[in-house]
Coordinates of C-alpha atoms and ligand atoms in Angstrom, one line a residue:
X101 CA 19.5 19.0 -15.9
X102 CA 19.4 22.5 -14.3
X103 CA 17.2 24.5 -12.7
X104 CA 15.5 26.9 -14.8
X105 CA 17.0 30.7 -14.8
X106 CA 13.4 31.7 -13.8
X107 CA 13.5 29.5 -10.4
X108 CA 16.5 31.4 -9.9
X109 CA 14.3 34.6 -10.6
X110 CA 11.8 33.4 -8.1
X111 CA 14.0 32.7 -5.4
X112 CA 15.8 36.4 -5.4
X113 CA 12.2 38.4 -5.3
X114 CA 10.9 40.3 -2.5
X115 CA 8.2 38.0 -0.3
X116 CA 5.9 39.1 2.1
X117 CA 3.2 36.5 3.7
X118 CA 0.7 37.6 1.1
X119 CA 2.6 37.8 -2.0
X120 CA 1.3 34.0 -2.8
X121 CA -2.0 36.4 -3.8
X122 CA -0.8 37.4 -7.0
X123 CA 0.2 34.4 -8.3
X124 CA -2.0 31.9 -10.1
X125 CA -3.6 29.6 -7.3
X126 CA -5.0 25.6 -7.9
X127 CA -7.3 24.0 -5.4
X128 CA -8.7 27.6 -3.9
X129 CA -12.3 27.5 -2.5
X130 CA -14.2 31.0 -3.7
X131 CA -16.0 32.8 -0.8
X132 CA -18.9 34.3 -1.2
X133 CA -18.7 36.9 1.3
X134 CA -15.4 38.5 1.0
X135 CA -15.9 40.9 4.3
X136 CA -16.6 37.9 5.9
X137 CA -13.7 36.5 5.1
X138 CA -11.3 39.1 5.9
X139 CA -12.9 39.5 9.4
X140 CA -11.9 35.7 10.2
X141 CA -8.2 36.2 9.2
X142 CA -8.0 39.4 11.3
X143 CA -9.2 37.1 14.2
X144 CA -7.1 34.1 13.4
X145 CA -4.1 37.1 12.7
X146 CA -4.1 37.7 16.6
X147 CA -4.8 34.7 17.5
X148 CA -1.8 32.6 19.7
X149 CA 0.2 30.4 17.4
X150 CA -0.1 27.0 17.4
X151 CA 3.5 25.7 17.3
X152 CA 7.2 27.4 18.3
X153 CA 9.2 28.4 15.7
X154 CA 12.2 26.9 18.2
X155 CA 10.3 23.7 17.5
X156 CA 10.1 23.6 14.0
X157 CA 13.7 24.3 13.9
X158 CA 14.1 21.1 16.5
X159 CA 12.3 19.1 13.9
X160 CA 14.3 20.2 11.0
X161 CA 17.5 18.8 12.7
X162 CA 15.9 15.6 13.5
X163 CA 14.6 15.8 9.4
X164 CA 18.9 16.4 8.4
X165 CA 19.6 13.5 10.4
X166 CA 16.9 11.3 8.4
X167 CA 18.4 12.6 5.3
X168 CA 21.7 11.2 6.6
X169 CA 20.4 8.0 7.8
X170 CA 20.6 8.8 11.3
X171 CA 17.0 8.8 12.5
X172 CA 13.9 7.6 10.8
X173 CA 10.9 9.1 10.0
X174 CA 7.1 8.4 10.5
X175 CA 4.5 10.3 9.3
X176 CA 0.9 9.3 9.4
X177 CA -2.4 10.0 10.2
X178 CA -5.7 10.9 8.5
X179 CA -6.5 11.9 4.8
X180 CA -8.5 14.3 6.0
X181 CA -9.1 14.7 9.9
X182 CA -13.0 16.0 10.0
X183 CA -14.6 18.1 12.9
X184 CA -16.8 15.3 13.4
X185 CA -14.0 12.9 14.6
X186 CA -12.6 15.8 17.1
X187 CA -13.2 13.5 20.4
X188 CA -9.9 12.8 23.0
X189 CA -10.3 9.0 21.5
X190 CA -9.6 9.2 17.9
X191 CA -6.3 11.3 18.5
X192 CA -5.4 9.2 21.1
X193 CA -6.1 5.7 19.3
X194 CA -3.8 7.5 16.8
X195 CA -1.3 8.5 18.6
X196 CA -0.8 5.2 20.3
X197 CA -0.9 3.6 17.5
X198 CA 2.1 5.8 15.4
X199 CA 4.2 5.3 19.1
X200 CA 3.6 1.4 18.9
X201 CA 4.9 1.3 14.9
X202 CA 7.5 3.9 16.2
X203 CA 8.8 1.6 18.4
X204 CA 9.5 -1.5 16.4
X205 CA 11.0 0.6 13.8
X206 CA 13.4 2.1 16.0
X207 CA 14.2 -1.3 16.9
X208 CA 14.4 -2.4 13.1
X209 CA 16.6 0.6 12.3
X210 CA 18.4 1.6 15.0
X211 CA 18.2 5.0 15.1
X212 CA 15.5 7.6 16.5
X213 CA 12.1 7.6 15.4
X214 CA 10.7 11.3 14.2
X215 CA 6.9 11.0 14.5
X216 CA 4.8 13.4 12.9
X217 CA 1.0 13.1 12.6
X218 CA -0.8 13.8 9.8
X219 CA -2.9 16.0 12.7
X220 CA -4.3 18.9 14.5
X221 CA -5.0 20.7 11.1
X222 CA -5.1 18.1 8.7
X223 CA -8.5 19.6 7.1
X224 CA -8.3 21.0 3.4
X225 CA -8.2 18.9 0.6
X226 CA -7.1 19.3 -3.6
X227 CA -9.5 17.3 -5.1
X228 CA -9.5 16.2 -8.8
X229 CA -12.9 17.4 -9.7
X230 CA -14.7 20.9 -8.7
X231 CA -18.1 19.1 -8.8
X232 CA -19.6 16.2 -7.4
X233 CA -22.6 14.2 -9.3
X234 CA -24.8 12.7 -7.4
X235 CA -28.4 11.1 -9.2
X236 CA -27.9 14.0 -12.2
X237 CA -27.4 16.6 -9.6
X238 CA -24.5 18.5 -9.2
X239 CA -22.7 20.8 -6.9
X240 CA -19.1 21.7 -5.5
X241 CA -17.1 19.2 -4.4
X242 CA -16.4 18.7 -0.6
X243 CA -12.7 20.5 0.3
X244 CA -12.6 19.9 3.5
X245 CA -13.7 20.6 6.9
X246 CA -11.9 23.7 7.1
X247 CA -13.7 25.2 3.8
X248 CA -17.1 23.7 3.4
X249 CA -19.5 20.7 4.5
X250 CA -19.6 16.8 3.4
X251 CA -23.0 16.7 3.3
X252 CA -24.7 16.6 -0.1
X253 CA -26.7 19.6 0.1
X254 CA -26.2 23.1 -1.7
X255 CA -25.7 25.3 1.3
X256 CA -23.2 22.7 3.1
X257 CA -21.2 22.4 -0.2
X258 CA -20.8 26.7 0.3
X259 CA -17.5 28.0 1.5
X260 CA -17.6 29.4 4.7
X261 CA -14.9 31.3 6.1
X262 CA -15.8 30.4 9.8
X263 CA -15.2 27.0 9.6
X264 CA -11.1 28.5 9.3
X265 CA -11.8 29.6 12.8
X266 CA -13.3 26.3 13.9
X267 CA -10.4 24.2 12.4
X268 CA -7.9 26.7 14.4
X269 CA -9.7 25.6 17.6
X270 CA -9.9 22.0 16.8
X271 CA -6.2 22.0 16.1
X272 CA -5.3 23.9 19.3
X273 CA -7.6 21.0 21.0
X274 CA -6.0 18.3 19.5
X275 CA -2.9 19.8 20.2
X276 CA -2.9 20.3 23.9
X277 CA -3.8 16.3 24.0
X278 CA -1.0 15.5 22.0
X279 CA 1.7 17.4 23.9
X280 CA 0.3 15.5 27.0
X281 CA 0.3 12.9 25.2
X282 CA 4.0 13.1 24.8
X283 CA 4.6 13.7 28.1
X284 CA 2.6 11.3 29.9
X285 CA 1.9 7.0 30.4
X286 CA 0.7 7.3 26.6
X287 CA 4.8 7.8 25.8
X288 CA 6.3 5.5 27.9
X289 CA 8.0 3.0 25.9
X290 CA 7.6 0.1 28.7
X291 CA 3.7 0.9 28.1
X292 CA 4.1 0.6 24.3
X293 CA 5.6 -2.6 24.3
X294 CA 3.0 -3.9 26.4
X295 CA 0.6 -2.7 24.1
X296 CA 2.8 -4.6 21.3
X297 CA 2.4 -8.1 23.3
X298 CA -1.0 -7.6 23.5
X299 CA -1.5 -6.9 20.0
X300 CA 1.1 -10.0 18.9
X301 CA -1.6 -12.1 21.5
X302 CA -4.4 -11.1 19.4
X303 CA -2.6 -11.7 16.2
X304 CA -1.2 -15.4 17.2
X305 CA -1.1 -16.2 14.1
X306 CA 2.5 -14.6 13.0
X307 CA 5.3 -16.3 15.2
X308 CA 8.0 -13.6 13.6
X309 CA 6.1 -10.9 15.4
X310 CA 6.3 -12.4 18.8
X311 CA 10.0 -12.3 18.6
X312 CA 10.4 -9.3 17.3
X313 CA 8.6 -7.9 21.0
X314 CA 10.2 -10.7 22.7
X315 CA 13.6 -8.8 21.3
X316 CA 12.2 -5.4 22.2
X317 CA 11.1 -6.7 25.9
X318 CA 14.9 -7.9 26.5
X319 CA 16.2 -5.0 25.1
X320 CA 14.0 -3.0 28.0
X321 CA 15.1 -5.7 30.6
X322 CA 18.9 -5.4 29.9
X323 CA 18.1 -1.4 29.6
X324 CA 16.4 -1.6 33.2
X325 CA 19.3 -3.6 34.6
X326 CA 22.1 -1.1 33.1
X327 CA 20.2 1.2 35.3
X328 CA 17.9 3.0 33.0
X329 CA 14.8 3.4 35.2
X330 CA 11.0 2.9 33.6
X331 CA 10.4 6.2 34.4
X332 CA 13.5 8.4 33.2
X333 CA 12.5 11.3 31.1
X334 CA 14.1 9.2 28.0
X335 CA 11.6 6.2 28.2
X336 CA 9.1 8.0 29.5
X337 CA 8.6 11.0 27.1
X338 CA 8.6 11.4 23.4
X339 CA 9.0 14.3 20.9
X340 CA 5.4 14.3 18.4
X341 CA 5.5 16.6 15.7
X342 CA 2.6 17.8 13.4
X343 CA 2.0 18.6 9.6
X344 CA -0.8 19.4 7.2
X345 CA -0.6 19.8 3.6
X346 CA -0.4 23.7 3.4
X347 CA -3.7 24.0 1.2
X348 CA -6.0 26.7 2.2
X349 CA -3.6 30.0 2.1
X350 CA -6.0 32.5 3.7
X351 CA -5.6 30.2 6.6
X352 CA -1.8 29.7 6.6
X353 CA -0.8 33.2 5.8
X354 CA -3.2 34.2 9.1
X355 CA -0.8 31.9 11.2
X356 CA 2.3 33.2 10.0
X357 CA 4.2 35.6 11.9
X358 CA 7.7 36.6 12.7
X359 CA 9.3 35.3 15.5
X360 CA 10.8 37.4 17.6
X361 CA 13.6 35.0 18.5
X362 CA 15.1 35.0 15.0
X363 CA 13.5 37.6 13.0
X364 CA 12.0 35.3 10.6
X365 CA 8.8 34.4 9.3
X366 CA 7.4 30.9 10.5
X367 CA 4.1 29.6 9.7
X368 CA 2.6 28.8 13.1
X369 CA 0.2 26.4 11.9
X370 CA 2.1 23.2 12.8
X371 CA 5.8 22.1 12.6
X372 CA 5.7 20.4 9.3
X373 CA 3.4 21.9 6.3
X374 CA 3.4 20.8 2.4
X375 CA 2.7 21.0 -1.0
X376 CA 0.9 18.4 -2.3
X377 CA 0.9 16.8 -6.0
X378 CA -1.9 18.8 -7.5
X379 CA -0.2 22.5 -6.3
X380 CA 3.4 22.5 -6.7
X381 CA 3.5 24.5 -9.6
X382 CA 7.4 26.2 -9.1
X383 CA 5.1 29.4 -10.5
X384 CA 2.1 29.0 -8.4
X385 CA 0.8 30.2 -5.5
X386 CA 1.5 27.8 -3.0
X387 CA 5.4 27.2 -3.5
X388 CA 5.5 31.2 -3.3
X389 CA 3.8 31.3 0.1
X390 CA 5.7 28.5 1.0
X391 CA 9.3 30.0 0.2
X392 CA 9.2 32.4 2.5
X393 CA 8.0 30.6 5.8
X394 CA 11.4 29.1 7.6
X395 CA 9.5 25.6 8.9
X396 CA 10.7 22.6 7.3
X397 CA 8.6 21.7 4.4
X398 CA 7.7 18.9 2.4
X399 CA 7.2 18.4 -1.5
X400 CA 4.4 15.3 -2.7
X401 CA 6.4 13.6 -5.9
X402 CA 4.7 11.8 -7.9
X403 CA 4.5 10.2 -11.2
X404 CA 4.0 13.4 -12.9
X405 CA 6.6 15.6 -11.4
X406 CA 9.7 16.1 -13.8
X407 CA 13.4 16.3 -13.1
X408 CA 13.9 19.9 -14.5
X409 CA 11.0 21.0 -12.2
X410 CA 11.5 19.1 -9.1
X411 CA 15.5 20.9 -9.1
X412 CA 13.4 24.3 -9.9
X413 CA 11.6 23.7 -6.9
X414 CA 14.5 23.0 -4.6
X415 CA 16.5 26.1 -6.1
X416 CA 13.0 28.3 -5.4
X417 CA 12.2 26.7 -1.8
X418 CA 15.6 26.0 -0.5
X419 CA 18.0 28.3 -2.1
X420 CA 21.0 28.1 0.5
X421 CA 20.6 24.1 0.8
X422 CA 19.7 24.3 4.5
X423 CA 19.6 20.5 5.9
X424 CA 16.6 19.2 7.0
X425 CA 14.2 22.3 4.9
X426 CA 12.9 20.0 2.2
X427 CA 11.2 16.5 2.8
X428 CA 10.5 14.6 -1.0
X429 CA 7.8 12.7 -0.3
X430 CA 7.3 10.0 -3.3
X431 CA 4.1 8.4 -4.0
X432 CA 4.4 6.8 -6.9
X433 CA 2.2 3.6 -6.6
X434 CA 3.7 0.0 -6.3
X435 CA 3.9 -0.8 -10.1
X436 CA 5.6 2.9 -10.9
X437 CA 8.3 3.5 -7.8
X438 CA 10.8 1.1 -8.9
X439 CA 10.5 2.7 -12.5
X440 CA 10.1 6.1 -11.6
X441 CA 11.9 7.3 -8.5
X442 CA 15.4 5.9 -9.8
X443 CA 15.9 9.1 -12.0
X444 CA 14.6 11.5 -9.7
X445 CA 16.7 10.1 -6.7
X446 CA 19.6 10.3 -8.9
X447 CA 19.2 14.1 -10.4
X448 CA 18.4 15.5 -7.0
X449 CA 21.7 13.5 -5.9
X450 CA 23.8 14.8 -8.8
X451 CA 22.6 18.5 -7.7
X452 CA 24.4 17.9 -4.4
X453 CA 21.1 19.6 -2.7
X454 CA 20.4 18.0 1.1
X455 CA 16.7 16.6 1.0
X456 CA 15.1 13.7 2.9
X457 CA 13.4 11.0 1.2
X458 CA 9.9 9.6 2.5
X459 CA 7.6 6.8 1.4
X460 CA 3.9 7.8 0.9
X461 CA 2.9 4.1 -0.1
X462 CA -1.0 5.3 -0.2
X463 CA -1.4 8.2 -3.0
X464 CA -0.3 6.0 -6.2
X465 CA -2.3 2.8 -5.0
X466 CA -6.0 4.0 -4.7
X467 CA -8.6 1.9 -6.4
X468 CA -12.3 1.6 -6.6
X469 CA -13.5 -1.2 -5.4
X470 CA -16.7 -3.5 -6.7
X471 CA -19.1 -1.5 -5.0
X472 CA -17.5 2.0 -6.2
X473 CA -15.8 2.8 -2.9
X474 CA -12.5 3.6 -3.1
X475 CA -10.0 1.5 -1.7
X476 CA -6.3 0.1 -1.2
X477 CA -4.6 -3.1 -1.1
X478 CA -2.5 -3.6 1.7
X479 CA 0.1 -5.8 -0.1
X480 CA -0.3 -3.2 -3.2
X481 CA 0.7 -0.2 0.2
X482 CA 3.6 -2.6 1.3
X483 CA 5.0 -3.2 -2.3
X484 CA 5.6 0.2 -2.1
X485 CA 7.4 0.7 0.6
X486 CA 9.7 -2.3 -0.2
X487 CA 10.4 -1.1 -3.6
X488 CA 10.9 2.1 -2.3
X489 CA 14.0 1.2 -0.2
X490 CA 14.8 -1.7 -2.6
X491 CA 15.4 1.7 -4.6
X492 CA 17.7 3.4 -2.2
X493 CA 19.5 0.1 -1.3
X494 CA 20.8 1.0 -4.9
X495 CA 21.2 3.8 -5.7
X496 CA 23.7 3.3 -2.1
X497 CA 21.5 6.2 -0.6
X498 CA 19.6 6.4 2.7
X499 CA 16.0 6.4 2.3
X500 CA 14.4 8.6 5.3
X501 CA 11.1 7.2 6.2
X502 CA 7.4 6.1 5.6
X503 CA 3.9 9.0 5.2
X504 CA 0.9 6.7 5.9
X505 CA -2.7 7.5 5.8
X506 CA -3.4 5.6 9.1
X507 CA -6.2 5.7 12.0
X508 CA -6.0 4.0 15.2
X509 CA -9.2 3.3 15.1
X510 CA -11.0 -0.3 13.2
X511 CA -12.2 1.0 10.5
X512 CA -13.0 -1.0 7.3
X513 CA -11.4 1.2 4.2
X514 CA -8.5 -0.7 3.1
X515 CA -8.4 -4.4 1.9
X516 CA -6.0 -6.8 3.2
X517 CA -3.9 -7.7 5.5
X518 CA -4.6 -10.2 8.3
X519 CA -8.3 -9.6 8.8
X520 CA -8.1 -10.4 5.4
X521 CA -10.6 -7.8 4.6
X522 CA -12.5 -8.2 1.2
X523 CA -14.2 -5.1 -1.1
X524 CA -17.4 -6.6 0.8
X525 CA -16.7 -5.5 3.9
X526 CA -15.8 -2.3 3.2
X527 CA -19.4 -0.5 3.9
X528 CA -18.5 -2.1 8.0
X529 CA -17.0 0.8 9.2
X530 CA -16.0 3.0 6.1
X531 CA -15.7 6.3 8.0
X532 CA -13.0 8.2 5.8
X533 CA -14.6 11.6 4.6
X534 CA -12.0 11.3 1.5
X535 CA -9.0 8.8 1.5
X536 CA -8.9 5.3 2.6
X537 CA -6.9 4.7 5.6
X538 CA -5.0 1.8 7.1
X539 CA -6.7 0.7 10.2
X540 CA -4.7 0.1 13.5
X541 CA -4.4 -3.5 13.1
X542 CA -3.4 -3.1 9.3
X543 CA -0.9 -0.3 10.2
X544 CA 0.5 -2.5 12.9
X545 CA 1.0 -4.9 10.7
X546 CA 3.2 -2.5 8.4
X547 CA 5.3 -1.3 11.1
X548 CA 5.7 -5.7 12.1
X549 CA 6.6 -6.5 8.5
X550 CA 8.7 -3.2 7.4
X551 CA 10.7 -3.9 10.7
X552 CA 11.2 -7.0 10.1
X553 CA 12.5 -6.3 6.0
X554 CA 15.2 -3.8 7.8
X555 CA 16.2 -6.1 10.5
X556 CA 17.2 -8.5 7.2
X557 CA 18.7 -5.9 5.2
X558 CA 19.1 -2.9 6.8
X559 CA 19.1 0.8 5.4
X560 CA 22.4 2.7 3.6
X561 CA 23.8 4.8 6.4
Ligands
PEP154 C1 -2.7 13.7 0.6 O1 -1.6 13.6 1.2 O2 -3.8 13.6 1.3 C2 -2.8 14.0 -0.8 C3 -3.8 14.6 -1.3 O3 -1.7 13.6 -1.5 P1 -1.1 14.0 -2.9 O4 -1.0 15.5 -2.9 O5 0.2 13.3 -3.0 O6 -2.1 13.5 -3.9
CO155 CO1 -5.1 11.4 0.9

């Protein structure tokens, strides 16, 4: 199947940051106070930008040699990251956490690790209802930090246009602790794998995860004797990348600029921004903002999303097939991907258009548990990702990487795994403001068991 003539329309007509505002929009709060709102995004306009466009380009190389099956990718972090949880130990229990999973897989795969958090501006959300019902009364559903309050009162549920201007200082703030981060004892890969023993020492149960670190610590060893010192820059420091799902357009267009290395627009948000399953309309408003911004973008595919649009939307976003642009990020649930990713992978394939796959093992699997929170099943989240590459295996493709909704932190939202955690104890420590997340020890325990899966049959190069 072809792309439709009109994608081809799209793709040839003038853009401008703001041309998104005549299209039809999904998911878009409505302010109240519209001077109001155009005073923040003059502010947030002159405001510094978050991210280089020089590194957005670094990351879209590093996202062409995923598509190739020369690096792997891991994305992960927080459905929604809330202003409440912006404290230097939730982003760093997160961050420790993605380099600890990074890590193994690198050891699994053989090939670089691309980490991106799901962070530092993770903060509007679609949502499948406009309203909320609580005891027969209702009022607008909660979008997001960055748009209104969770609280179940009328005035928090309001859109207000300042809380753009808090999530631009929260992201900067979480930010500046990442890039240190990345640069500091958090990175170094001796570190991690001491953290790794630890965590096997805690979890004695699983003898296959021992030896996996015990691997990983000769590895190091015979490294150290080769003459690769602890502390050389390429132990010691890490690239981190971050990505949001480009939601709430007032607040991307604000951060997009031209950058006056290349001349061309970049949205200086984060590295990584997408469109998510409820606004990728090839018509609507977000692919049209999204067109015209040169970071490397991804594309939620799920069970809804047909063949004829999907190669629309690669002819509207990527028109000149630049490697490493577009990131297809399936999330198709456990008992769909093996059904419903085949034809996709193959269409997109046939077009001879560069894109790299990614696993989001979390979106299709949701559930609502006995006591109506909403959940998911670690082995349900696993399934996924091993029918996922059982997909790619093939097809004889490579498969790029995993998206996980993830905290370091112990929190109770997902069931499963070995803490064996049970619908009842998910009121413990149920702290997600919208999706469940894996916990640290449950994410660990997908970075152990994927590793292990690709050490037995490794990707399609
Ligand atoms: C998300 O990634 O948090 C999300 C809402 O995903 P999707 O758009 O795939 O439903
Ligand atoms: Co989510």
């Amino acid at each position: 199947m072809h792309p439709s003539v009109g994608s081809q329309a799209i793709s040839q007509t003038p853009w401008s940051p703001s041309t998104w505002r005549s299209r039809p929009i999904r998911q878009a709060p409505t302010y109240a106070d519209q001077a109001a709102l155009e005073a923040v995004e003059a502010r947030l306009h002159r405001y510094p930008p978050l991210v280089f466009a020089s590194e957005a380009e670094r990351l879209k190389a590093r996202l062409a040699a995923a598509s190739r099956g020369e690096a792997f990718v891991l994305q992960g972090g927080a459905c929604a990251e809330s202003f409440r949880d912006f404290t230097g130990d939730v982003v760093q229990d997160t961050f420790r956490v993605l380099l600890q999973m990074s890590a193994l897989l690198a050891f699994a795969t053989k090939v670089p690790v691309v980490k991106i958090g799901r962070m530092a501006g993770q903060y509007a959300k679609p949502r499948s209802s406009p309203t909320e019902k609580r005891d027969g009364v209702e009022l607008p559903c909660y979008r997001g930090d960055v748009i209104n309050g969770y609280e179940f009162t009328a005035e928090a549920r309001e859109p207000d246009p300042k809380r753009m201007e808090i999530g631009y200082f929260q992201a900067a703030g979480v930010l500046n602790l990442l890039r240190a981060m990345a640069r500091g004892e958090e990175a170094n890969l001796h570190a991690i794998h001491r953290w790794n023993v630890d965590f096997v020492e805690r979890l004695r149960k699983i003898p296959r995860y021992r030896e996996l670190e015990d691997q990983i610590g000769d590895s190091l060893t015979f490294m150290q004797a080769c003459g690769v010192r602890a502390d050389s820059a390429q132990l010691r420091e890490t690239e981190f990348y971050t990505s949001h799902e480009a939601l709430l357009l007032p607040y991307e267009e604000a951060l997009t600029r031209i950058d006056s290395t290349t001349g061309e627009y970049y949205d200086h948000s984060a590295h990584f921004i997408w469109i998510g399953d409820r606004t990728r309309q090839p018509e609507g408003a977000h692919v049209e903002f999204l067109r015209g911004v040169r970071n490397p973008i991804g594309i939620k595919v799920g069970p809804t999303t047909r063949i004829d649009e999907l190669l629309s939307l690669l002819e509207i976003l990527n028109p000149q097939d630049e490697a490493g642009r577009i990131t297809l990020i399936s999330r198709m649930g456990s008992k769909k991907v093996r059904e419903l990713l085949p034809p996709l992978l193959d269409a997109v394939h046939k077009s001879g258009r560069c894109v790299t796959w990614l696993c989001d093992p979390m979106h299709g699997n949701t559930t609502t548990a006995s006591n109506k929170l909403k959940t998911r099943a670690f082995d349900d989240v696993f399934d996924e990702i091993i029918g996922f590459f059982e997909v790619f295996r093939k097809a004889g493709l490579p498969a790029g990487g995993i998206h996980l909704e993830m905290t370091g932190r112990d929190v109770t939202e997902c069931t499963g795994g070995s803490q064996c955690l049970t619908d009842d104890n998910l009121p413990e420590r149920y702290e997600t403001f919208c999706d469940p997340r894996l916990n640290g020890e449950q994410s660990m325990e997908i970075a152990f068991k994927l590793a292990d899966a690709l050490i037995k049959t490794p990707l399609v190069k």
